[in-house]
Amino acid sequence: MDQWFDIKREQKDTRALLFKKEAAIPADQISFSGLAAWIGSKGIKHGVRKEVLNLIVENLDTYSFPAEIAKGKLPIDGKPAQLIPAYETECDVKVEESQKVDFKRLFTIPTVEFGEIVARKQAATDGIPGITVFGEPLPAKKGKDLHIKNGENTVFNAEDLCVYASKSGEVTHHKNVVHIYPVYRVQGDVSLKTGHIDFVGNVHIKGDVPSGFKILAQGDVRIEGVVEAAEIISQGNVVIGGGVLGQGKGLIRCAGNFTSLYISQGTIYAGENIEVAQTIMHSHCEAGQSVRCLNGKGNISGGTCIAGSEISANEIGNETYSKTLLYIKTNENSGQIKVGYEQKMLDLELNLKKLNQLKAVMEEKKMDKVTIDKIVNTILQTNHQLTELKEEKAANDNSLHSMVTVKGILHPNVEIGIGKYKRKVHSPFQSAKVFMEDKEIVIHSL
C-alpha cells in the first residue's frame, strides 16, 4: 500500500487524510480489509471512517483525493471565570433597522440596597479533552481564573463567591470589580440651569446634552436623549440611548464600556469596548478591546475605528466607497513579552514554594509568631503579584489573535491595519474575516 498511498495528519493529529500517489493501482490489489489493515498498521485506530474506505475501494479511479479516513476530536478549552451581575443590567435587545428603540427596554439602571448580593463569581471550567486518530488523549486547558477585587462600597466574600453591597446606590460593573456610587439625576435636558456637571458618582440624564456642555463623573454616565458636540468624561461606563451627533467637535471618553444607538461625526475613546446598535458614520472611535456594530443595520462607514483586539460589524464601508480606516493595535514584541511574563511567573512560583516550605518548618519548630505572620503576609503579597501577572499575560496573549469580522459586505476603499501591516480592500467581500497570517493581512470567508 505504501507505493500507492500516503497518509498525512492535520489539526493536532485529530484528522487523517489519505493521498493517492501517481503510480497506477491494479484494481484487484485493493480491498476494504487490506486498506483497513494498512491504515491500522500506521497506528490509526480511533474514528476510522469505514464508509469512506468502502467508497475508495468501490470508486478507486474516480474518487477525489485526499480522503478523510479518520477523525478524532479537538479539545475544547475551559471557559474563564466570570463575574456575573445579580441585578438587571443593559438588556440584550436586538434592534431591527426599521424599529424605534425603546430606551427603557434597552437600558435599565441597576440599583441595590445595603447588604444585597450584587454579583456572583462563576468558576472557570475544566474544558473537554479531545482524542487523536491514534487514540491518544488531548488535554484541554482549564479556563483562566479571575481575581475579584473589592470595589467602592462593595465587599467580595471568597467563601460563597458573592459580592455584597456595603452601601445603597447605583451599580457600576467592570470585568473583575463592582462599584456602588451615589447618583446625580437631571430630569430633562442639560441646560444653563444645570450648567456643567462634575460629580463623584453616577450621572443620569433623562434628556439631551446640547453642544458646549461638559459632564465629568467618577462613575457611569447614562443619557436617555441625544448627545451633540459636548464633552463627557467618565471613570466608568457611558450609555447613550438617543445616539451621538458630534458635529466633528464633541468628545466622549470613558474608562469602561461605551454603548450607544448610533454615532455620527463623533469622537469616542473607551478603555474597554465600544458597542453601537445601528451605525458609526464619519467618526473617530478608539477602544482598548473591541469595537462592535452588530445590531440593526450594523454599519461602519467613513472615519476611523481603532481597537485593541477586534472590530466587528454587519457591514463595513458603503456603496459610495467612502474611505474607511480600521486599525487593530498589536504589540510587535508580544512574543518576547509572553516569554518575559512566563519567566516572572516561574520565579514567583518558585519563591512561593520556598516561602511555604519555610513557613511549614517555622510552624513545626513553634518559632516566633510575629516572624511567621510576616512570612504569611509575604506569601499573600506574592500570590497577589502572581494573579496580576497572569491577567497581564492573558491580555497580551489576546493581542496575538486580532481580527476584523464582517457578517455582511466588506466594501472597497476600506483600509485595514493590523500592527505595522496594512491592506486596502479593492473589491467587495461577502461575510469575511480579516486577520494576520505569515506576516500578511488575509481576507477569508466566514
XYZ file of C-alpha atoms in Angstrom:
446
model
C 0.000 0.000 0.000
C 2.910 2.335 0.693
C 3.696 2.531 -3.033
C 0.166 3.729 -3.842
C -0.972 5.793 -0.865
C 0.326 8.276 1.664
C -1.243 9.454 4.939
C -0.950 12.985 6.311
C -2.149 14.220 9.677
C -3.722 17.576 10.498
C -5.207 19.530 13.400
C -3.075 18.071 16.206
C -3.428 14.539 14.806
C -7.241 14.664 15.007
C -7.608 14.304 11.242
C -6.008 11.733 8.917
C -6.050 12.318 5.140
C -5.333 9.663 2.530
C -3.429 10.868 -0.554
C -3.127 8.816 -3.741
C 0.296 8.665 -5.380
C 0.845 8.806 -9.144
C 1.662 5.100 -9.507
C -1.079 3.060 -11.187
C -3.033 0.800 -8.828
C -4.246 -2.622 -10.034
C -7.919 -2.871 -9.079
C -7.555 -6.412 -7.783
C -4.900 -5.294 -5.283
C -7.200 -3.035 -3.255
C -9.807 -4.378 -0.842
C -11.585 -2.944 2.163
C -9.899 -5.341 4.578
C -6.472 -4.727 3.060
C -6.840 -0.945 3.149
C -8.197 -1.022 6.715
C -5.355 -3.273 7.870
C -2.744 -0.978 6.299
C -4.278 2.076 7.986
C -4.248 0.182 11.280
C -0.571 -0.653 10.793
C 0.126 3.100 10.804
C -1.300 3.296 14.324
C -4.615 4.872 13.293
C -7.307 3.237 15.394
C -9.767 5.909 16.526
C -12.515 7.446 14.419
C -11.758 5.396 11.285
C -14.390 6.247 8.669
C -15.304 2.849 7.246
C -17.845 4.322 4.840
C -15.075 6.390 3.222
C -12.847 3.309 2.858
C -15.707 1.496 1.116
C -16.189 4.403 -1.310
C -12.460 4.450 -2.124
C -12.402 0.713 -2.867
C -15.574 0.854 -4.989
C -14.618 4.052 -6.898
C -10.833 3.914 -6.961
C -10.421 5.521 -10.401
C -12.962 8.311 -9.904
C -12.657 9.126 -6.200
C -11.497 12.675 -5.475
C -8.485 12.572 -3.170
C -7.430 13.451 -0.495
C -9.927 11.461 1.571
C -10.591 11.951 5.258
C -10.164 8.385 6.542
C -10.189 9.057 10.292
C -11.396 11.846 12.539
C -10.667 12.427 16.208
C -11.799 15.288 18.382
C -10.026 18.526 19.243
C -10.088 19.509 22.913
C -12.448 22.273 23.979
C -10.714 24.620 26.379
C -12.457 25.542 29.594
C -14.353 28.793 29.933
C -12.729 31.533 32.039
C -14.165 32.569 35.376
C -16.611 35.465 35.179
C -18.181 37.994 37.493
C -21.914 37.712 36.766
C -24.209 40.622 37.770
C -27.001 39.613 40.146
C -29.068 42.646 39.150
C -30.845 43.652 35.948
C -28.468 45.411 33.562
C -28.376 46.575 29.938
C -30.707 44.188 28.139
C -29.513 42.298 25.116
C -32.172 43.660 22.788
C -31.835 43.081 19.046
C -32.669 46.265 17.173
C -34.137 45.969 13.688
C -33.252 48.694 11.206
C -36.852 49.880 10.886
C -37.717 49.707 14.594
C -37.797 52.581 17.041
C -35.651 51.841 20.067
C -37.412 51.759 23.436
C -34.700 53.147 25.707
C -36.393 51.749 28.804
C -36.071 48.261 27.341
C -32.570 48.775 26.015
C -31.041 50.344 29.137
C -32.053 49.752 32.745
C -30.423 51.407 35.741
C -29.263 48.828 38.322
C -29.791 49.995 41.922
C -29.144 47.997 45.099
C -29.665 48.285 48.849
C -27.180 47.713 51.670
C -26.392 44.005 52.161
C -27.702 42.867 48.758
C -25.758 40.464 46.555
C -24.678 42.491 43.518
C -22.595 39.885 41.654
C -21.539 36.248 41.759
C -18.279 34.730 40.638
C -18.784 31.897 38.157
C -15.863 29.498 38.463
C -13.702 28.584 35.484
C -14.499 25.247 33.826
C -12.068 22.408 33.155
C -12.872 22.019 29.461
C -13.455 18.836 27.467
C -10.451 16.681 26.460
C -10.030 15.545 22.868
C -8.590 12.438 21.250
C -6.251 11.850 18.289
C -6.771 9.336 15.493
C -4.093 7.278 17.285
C -6.315 7.032 20.362
C -4.141 9.363 22.420
C -5.898 11.863 24.713
C -5.551 15.603 24.070
C -5.862 17.508 27.340
C -7.984 20.650 27.457
C -6.766 23.872 29.023
C -8.607 24.885 32.158
C -10.311 28.261 31.937
C -8.455 31.244 33.386
C -9.346 32.225 36.934
C -10.476 35.772 37.721
C -9.172 37.697 40.713
C -12.101 39.628 42.205
C -11.251 42.970 43.793
C -13.244 44.880 46.388
C -14.754 47.940 44.754
C -16.159 51.228 46.012
C -18.785 50.284 48.637
C -18.634 46.550 47.790
C -17.090 43.504 49.511
C -16.213 40.150 47.923
C -16.803 37.044 50.072
C -14.425 34.297 48.908
C -16.437 31.577 50.704
C -19.715 31.938 48.784
C -18.097 33.729 45.784
C -20.538 36.653 46.086
C -20.033 40.430 46.014
C -22.137 42.312 48.593
C -23.205 45.959 48.741
C -21.870 47.845 51.749
C -23.934 50.915 50.803
C -27.121 51.638 48.839
C -26.777 53.232 45.406
C -26.307 52.607 41.690
C -24.079 49.839 40.421
C -21.126 50.107 38.055
C -19.889 46.740 36.840
C -16.472 46.022 35.336
C -14.726 42.763 34.457
C -13.489 41.904 37.953
C -14.826 44.636 40.218
C -18.193 46.175 41.144
C -18.603 49.738 42.450
C -21.651 51.318 44.084
C -21.976 55.073 43.684
C -24.499 57.759 44.614
C -26.371 59.177 41.617
C -26.923 62.727 40.272
C -30.130 62.980 38.233
C -31.211 65.574 35.667
C -34.923 65.145 34.854
C -34.719 66.909 31.472
C -32.039 68.344 29.198
C -28.704 69.680 30.356
C -29.070 73.465 30.099
C -27.843 76.770 31.503
C -29.973 75.950 34.550
C -27.960 72.802 35.312
C -24.650 74.109 33.940
C -21.655 71.835 33.566
C -21.831 68.694 35.728
C -18.920 67.420 37.847
C -19.960 64.575 40.185
C -18.154 61.925 42.274
C -20.717 59.197 41.454
C -23.036 58.208 38.600
C -24.841 60.749 36.403
C -28.265 60.003 34.880
C -29.753 62.497 32.398
C -33.329 61.997 31.188
C -32.997 64.367 28.218
C -30.372 65.626 25.754
C -26.899 67.084 26.177
C -26.548 70.087 23.805
C -23.297 71.339 22.296
C -20.816 73.086 24.558
C -21.680 71.379 27.859
C -19.314 69.234 29.937
C -20.081 66.226 32.136
C -17.420 64.760 34.433
C -18.271 61.661 36.501
C -16.359 59.262 38.699
C -18.941 56.551 37.950
C -21.208 55.780 34.985
C -22.928 58.339 32.746
C -26.346 57.408 31.330
C -28.088 59.744 28.901
C -31.538 58.899 27.552
C -31.500 61.523 24.803
C -29.063 62.721 22.142
C -25.544 63.977 22.809
C -24.399 66.771 20.495
C -20.929 68.392 20.404
C -20.496 68.051 24.166
C -17.633 66.757 26.305
C -18.253 63.720 28.534
C -15.521 62.216 30.715
C -16.356 59.139 32.823
C -14.268 56.830 35.008
C -16.915 54.144 34.434
C -19.223 53.307 31.524
C -21.161 55.630 29.205
C -24.611 54.651 27.881
C -26.398 56.915 25.364
C -29.920 55.986 24.311
C -30.511 58.609 21.615
C -27.164 58.489 19.843
C -24.268 60.879 19.272
C -24.339 63.840 16.857
C -20.817 65.097 17.442
C -20.624 67.570 14.536
C -16.890 66.843 14.437
C -16.346 68.756 17.703
C -17.586 66.714 20.674
C -15.527 64.311 22.792
C -16.580 61.314 24.878
C -14.016 59.435 26.952
C -14.690 56.603 29.414
C -12.568 54.073 31.291
C -15.074 51.245 30.807
C -17.585 50.419 28.054
C -19.322 52.857 25.691
C -22.801 51.924 24.411
C -24.973 53.984 22.040
C -27.713 53.722 19.432
C -25.531 55.389 16.769
C -22.510 57.680 16.339
C -22.325 60.407 13.690
C -19.238 62.629 13.416
C -18.299 61.810 16.994
C -15.013 61.227 18.797
C -15.147 58.334 21.266
C -12.427 56.813 23.453
C -13.292 53.757 25.605
C -10.908 51.861 27.847
C -12.750 48.598 27.186
C -15.412 48.140 24.459
C -17.450 50.328 22.097
C -20.879 48.823 21.344
C -23.156 50.569 18.816
C -26.588 49.312 17.766
C -27.099 50.956 14.373
C -24.331 52.930 12.629
C -20.912 54.500 13.120
C -20.587 57.236 10.479
C -17.590 59.507 9.806
C -16.399 59.234 13.405
C -13.205 58.526 15.297
C -13.719 55.578 17.664
C -10.952 54.058 19.754
C -11.402 51.130 22.179
C -8.922 49.286 24.358
C -10.555 45.957 23.476
C -13.221 45.851 20.749
C -15.488 47.946 18.514
C -18.773 46.192 17.676
C -21.678 47.343 15.500
C -23.838 44.246 15.056
C -27.482 45.084 15.838
C -29.930 46.530 13.321
C -28.086 47.876 10.270
C -24.727 47.482 11.982
C -22.779 49.672 9.539
C -19.352 51.288 9.962
C -18.553 53.771 7.188
C -16.204 56.733 6.917
C -13.844 57.865 9.637
C -11.522 55.716 11.727
C -12.081 52.820 14.136
C -9.207 51.614 16.319
C -9.379 48.596 18.663
C -7.038 46.567 20.801
C -8.197 43.162 19.573
C -11.384 43.099 17.463
C -13.597 45.141 15.135
C -16.856 43.520 14.039
C -19.889 44.806 12.124
C -22.672 43.677 9.822
C -21.361 45.975 7.062
C -18.133 47.948 6.687
C -17.874 50.757 4.133
C -20.748 51.695 1.835
C -21.913 51.673 -1.784
C -20.404 55.119 -2.410
C -16.989 53.760 -1.328
C -16.441 56.265 1.499
C -12.882 55.952 2.769
C -12.988 53.947 5.991
C -9.949 53.193 8.155
C -9.839 50.240 10.557
C -6.841 49.590 12.757
C -6.086 46.818 15.263
C -3.361 47.760 17.730
C -0.952 44.895 18.345
C 2.322 44.827 20.198
C 5.080 43.790 17.796
C 7.022 42.348 20.738
C 4.103 40.267 22.074
C 6.052 37.013 21.690
C 9.028 38.310 23.674
C 6.716 39.862 26.258
C 4.955 36.492 26.672
C 8.284 34.796 27.447
C 9.053 37.569 29.939
C 5.734 37.052 31.726
C 6.285 33.290 31.866
C 9.752 33.746 33.388
C 8.473 36.205 36.010
C 5.608 33.839 36.875
C 8.044 30.927 37.217
C 10.260 32.986 39.547
C 7.274 33.932 41.711
C 6.034 30.321 41.851
C 9.479 29.113 42.962
C 9.585 31.873 45.565
C 6.130 30.854 46.805
C 7.244 27.244 47.137
C 10.261 28.287 49.246
C 8.137 30.602 51.411
C 5.567 27.872 52.089
C 8.345 25.415 52.969
C 9.895 27.988 55.319
C 6.516 28.658 56.955
C 5.925 24.920 57.500
C 9.350 24.474 59.137
C 8.854 27.507 61.397
C 5.410 26.302 62.476
C 6.761 22.815 63.174
C 9.517 24.265 65.373
C 6.969 26.603 67.028
C 9.032 29.673 66.280
C 8.095 33.299 66.965
C 4.507 34.072 65.789
C 5.439 37.591 64.636
C 8.034 36.174 62.238
C 5.576 33.569 60.946
C 2.955 36.298 60.371
C 5.490 38.250 58.295
C 6.086 35.143 56.153
C 2.314 34.690 55.716
C 1.965 38.342 54.658
C 4.775 37.908 52.108
C 3.018 34.791 50.748
C -0.232 36.763 50.320
C 1.580 39.597 48.520
C 3.383 37.134 46.230
C 0.091 35.390 45.388
C -1.424 38.777 44.504
C 1.563 39.630 42.254
C 1.223 36.240 40.549
C -2.501 36.799 39.892
C -1.854 40.236 38.362
C 0.918 38.816 36.145
C -1.428 36.081 34.883
C -4.052 38.701 33.982
C -1.468 40.850 32.161
C -0.165 37.794 30.278
C -3.719 36.843 29.237
C -4.295 40.366 27.883
C -1.018 40.142 25.938
C -1.993 36.703 24.563
C -5.304 38.125 23.301
C -3.410 40.705 21.229
C -1.910 37.832 19.207
C -5.375 36.883 17.875
C -6.598 40.202 16.466
C -9.334 40.136 13.823
C -11.819 42.196 11.797
C -15.133 40.398 11.177
C -17.869 41.407 8.703
C -21.141 39.466 8.672
C -22.434 41.205 5.538
C -20.497 43.184 2.906
C -16.940 44.493 3.199
C -16.902 47.312 0.618
C -13.971 48.643 -1.452
C -11.924 51.634 -0.220
C -11.733 50.216 3.298
C -8.171 50.241 4.620
C -7.322 47.724 7.339
C -4.229 47.893 9.523
C -3.070 45.221 11.975
C 0.082 46.238 13.812
C 2.564 47.578 11.266
C 0.841 45.864 8.314
C -1.825 47.439 6.072
C -4.163 46.248 3.343
C -6.624 48.177 1.188
C -9.807 46.471 0.008
C -10.236 46.851 -3.779
C -13.249 44.587 -4.360
C -16.294 43.674 -2.242
C -16.281 40.627 0.048
C -19.320 38.871 1.466
C -19.136 37.586 5.069
C -15.413 37.861 5.708
C -12.853 37.765 8.485
C -9.559 39.653 8.230
C -6.504 38.605 10.228
C -2.723 38.160 10.164
C -1.228 35.043 8.587
C 2.507 34.633 7.893
C 3.144 38.369 8.327
C 0.415 39.242 5.820
C -3.152 40.519 6.206
C -5.504 37.955 4.651
C -9.254 38.022 3.982
C -11.124 34.725 4.321
C -14.813 33.905 4.003
C -16.687 33.122 7.218
